[in-house]
CSV table of C-alpha atoms in Angstrom, one decimal:
chain,number,residue,atom,x,y,z
B,86,MET,CA,25.9,-127.5,-36.8
B,87,THR,CA,23.3,-126.5,-34.3
B,88,GLU,CA,19.8,-127.8,-34.3
B,89,ALA,CA,18.7,-125.3,-31.7
B,90,TRP,CA,15.7,-124.1,-33.8
B,91,GLU,CA,14.4,-127.6,-34.1
B,92,GLY,CA,10.9,-127.8,-32.7
B,93,ALA,CA,10.7,-124.0,-32.7
B,94,ASP,CA,7.5,-122.2,-33.6
B,95,THR,CA,6.9,-121.6,-37.3
B,96,GLY,CA,9.1,-119.3,-39.2
B,97,VAL,CA,12.3,-121.4,-39.3
B,98,LEU,CA,13.8,-121.8,-42.7
B,99,ARG,CA,16.0,-124.8,-43.4
B,100,LEU,CA,18.6,-123.9,-46.0
B,101,PRO,CA,19.9,-126.7,-48.3
B,102,SER,CA,23.1,-126.9,-46.2
B,103,GLY,CA,21.0,-127.7,-43.1
B,104,ARG,CA,21.5,-124.2,-41.6
B,105,LEU,CA,18.4,-122.9,-39.8
B,106,VAL,CA,17.4,-119.3,-39.8
B,107,ARG,CA,14.2,-118.0,-38.1
B,108,GLY,CA,12.3,-115.2,-39.9
B,109,ARG,CA,10.0,-113.1,-37.7
B,110,ALA,CA,7.7,-110.2,-37.7
B,111,LEU,CA,8.8,-107.7,-35.0
B,112,ARG,CA,5.2,-106.4,-34.7
B,113,ARG,CA,4.3,-109.7,-33.2
B,114,PRO,CA,5.3,-110.9,-29.7
B,115,LEU,CA,8.6,-112.9,-29.3
B,116,PRO,CA,7.8,-116.6,-29.9
B,117,ALA,CA,7.9,-118.9,-26.9
B,118,SER,CA,10.7,-120.9,-28.6
B,119,PRO,CA,14.4,-120.2,-27.6
B,120,THR,CA,15.7,-116.7,-28.1
B,121,PRO,CA,18.2,-116.1,-30.9
B,122,THR,CA,21.9,-115.9,-30.2
B,123,PHE,CA,22.4,-113.6,-33.2
B,124,ALA,CA,19.9,-111.4,-35.1
B,125,VAL,CA,19.7,-109.1,-38.1
B,126,TYR,CA,17.0,-106.4,-37.9
B,127,LEU,CA,15.9,-104.9,-41.2
B,128,LEU,CA,14.3,-101.6,-40.3
B,129,GLY,CA,14.2,-98.0,-41.4
B,130,GLU,CA,14.8,-96.9,-37.8
B,131,GLN,CA,17.0,-98.3,-35.1
B,132,PRO,CA,15.5,-101.4,-33.6
B,133,PRO,CA,14.7,-101.8,-29.9
B,134,GLN,CA,17.5,-103.2,-27.6
B,135,VAL,CA,17.6,-106.9,-27.2
B,136,SER,CA,19.6,-109.1,-24.8
B,137,TRP,CA,21.3,-111.1,-27.7
B,138,GLU,CA,23.9,-109.9,-30.2
B,139,ALA,CA,22.2,-108.1,-33.1
B,140,ARG,CA,23.0,-106.1,-36.2
B,141,TRP,CA,20.8,-103.3,-37.6
B,142,LEU,CA,20.6,-103.1,-41.4
B,143,ARG,CA,18.9,-99.9,-42.4
B,144,TRP,CA,16.2,-101.1,-44.7
B,145,PRO,CA,12.9,-99.0,-45.2
B,146,ASP,CA,9.7,-100.9,-45.5
B,147,PHE,CA,8.9,-102.1,-49.0
B,148,TRP,CA,12.3,-101.0,-50.3
B,149,LEU,CA,15.9,-102.2,-50.4
B,150,PRO,CA,18.8,-101.8,-48.0
B,151,ARG,CA,20.3,-98.3,-47.9
B,152,ASN,CA,23.8,-99.6,-48.3
B,153,ARG,CA,24.1,-102.8,-50.4
B,154,THR,CA,27.8,-103.4,-49.4
B,155,HIS,CA,26.8,-103.3,-45.7
B,156,ALA,CA,23.9,-105.5,-46.4
B,157,ARG,CA,26.0,-108.1,-48.1
B,158,ALA,CA,28.4,-108.1,-45.2
B,159,ILE,CA,25.7,-108.4,-42.5
B,160,LEU,CA,23.8,-111.1,-44.5
B,161,GLY,CA,27.1,-113.0,-45.0
B,162,GLU,CA,27.7,-112.9,-41.3
B,163,ALA,CA,24.2,-114.2,-40.6
B,164,TRP,CA,24.7,-117.0,-43.0
B,165,ALA,CA,28.1,-118.0,-41.5
B,166,ARG,CA,26.8,-117.8,-38.0
B,167,ALA,CA,23.7,-119.9,-38.8
B,168,ARG,CA,26.1,-122.9,-38.9
B,169,ALA,CA,26.4,-122.8,-35.1
B,170,ASP,CA,24.1,-120.1,-33.7
B,171,ARG,CA,20.4,-119.5,-33.5
B,172,VAL,CA,20.1,-116.8,-36.1
B,173,GLU,CA,17.0,-114.6,-36.5
B,174,VAL,CA,16.2,-112.2,-39.4
B,175,ALA,CA,13.3,-109.9,-38.8
B,176,CYS,CA,11.5,-106.8,-40.0
B,177,GLY,CA,8.2,-105.2,-39.1
B,178,GLY,CA,5.9,-107.6,-40.9
B,179,GLY,CA,8.2,-110.6,-41.4
B,180,ARG,CA,7.5,-111.0,-45.1
B,181,GLY,CA,9.0,-108.4,-47.5
B,182,ARG,CA,12.4,-107.4,-46.1
B,183,THR,CA,12.7,-110.6,-44.1
B,184,GLY,CA,11.8,-112.8,-47.1
B,185,THR,CA,14.2,-110.9,-49.3
B,186,ALA,CA,17.0,-111.3,-46.8
B,187,LEU,CA,16.2,-115.0,-46.4
B,188,ALA,CA,16.3,-115.4,-50.2
B,189,CYS,CA,19.7,-113.8,-50.2
B,190,LEU,CA,20.9,-116.2,-47.5
B,191,ALA,CA,19.6,-119.0,-49.7
B,192,VAL,CA,21.7,-117.7,-52.5
B,193,LEU,CA,24.8,-117.7,-50.2
B,194,ASP,CA,23.9,-121.3,-49.4
B,195,GLY,CA,24.0,-122.3,-53.0
B,196,VAL,CA,20.4,-121.9,-54.3
B,197,PRO,CA,20.6,-120.3,-57.7
B,198,ALA,CA,19.5,-116.6,-57.5
B,199,SER,CA,16.8,-117.2,-60.1
B,200,GLN,CA,15.2,-119.8,-57.8
B,201,ALA,CA,15.8,-118.2,-54.3
B,202,VAL,CA,12.5,-116.3,-54.1
B,203,ASP,CA,10.5,-119.5,-54.9
B,204,PHE,CA,12.6,-121.5,-52.4
B,205,VAL,CA,11.7,-119.0,-49.6
B,206,ARG,CA,8.1,-118.9,-50.6
B,207,GLN,CA,7.9,-122.7,-50.6
B,208,ASN,CA,9.8,-123.1,-47.3
B,209,TYR,CA,9.1,-120.0,-45.3
B,210,ASP,CA,6.1,-117.9,-46.3
B,211,ARG,CA,4.2,-118.0,-49.6
B,212,HIS,CA,3.9,-114.2,-49.5
B,213,ALA,CA,7.6,-113.5,-48.9
B,214,VAL,CA,9.5,-111.0,-51.0
B,215,GLU,CA,6.7,-108.5,-51.7
B,216,THR,CA,7.9,-106.1,-54.4
B,217,PRO,CA,9.4,-106.4,-57.9
B,218,TRP,CA,12.5,-104.5,-56.8
B,219,GLN,CA,13.0,-106.9,-53.9
B,220,ARG,CA,12.8,-109.8,-56.3
B,221,HIS,CA,15.3,-108.1,-58.6
B,222,TYR,CA,17.6,-107.5,-55.7
B,223,VAL,CA,17.7,-111.2,-54.9
B,224,ARG,CA,18.4,-112.1,-58.6
B,225,ARG,CA,21.3,-109.6,-58.6
B,226,PHE,CA,22.6,-110.6,-55.1
B,227,ALA,CA,25.1,-113.2,-56.5
B,228,ASP,CA,26.6,-110.5,-58.8
């Protein structure tokens, strides 16, 4: 398992398995820490080009992914790759969609769905997962 995000700027979530995933706000400059090797961008419109491998998950601000099956596949890939890669999950502000995706990764990592939002709020950002429907999406993610 990589420890590549160790010592990185804030925003790195350590999942119970030890996997590390950086959450980020795309509206802010790229942190000085190492660049990701794989990223998932949660945006309503296509993200800008990056020099690392990335997936775009169409996800409008304050809402849910447009295609839940596609979301599950991409988040599953991010979780699996976090075992050996520097994985980044990011949206515009780095809280709502990013927090929701991080909570889903926590569910994939074994955190009970009913506790995943609290886990992310305690270990990533206390304002993560902004809307009631985002919280509901996390609770239903394991279904």
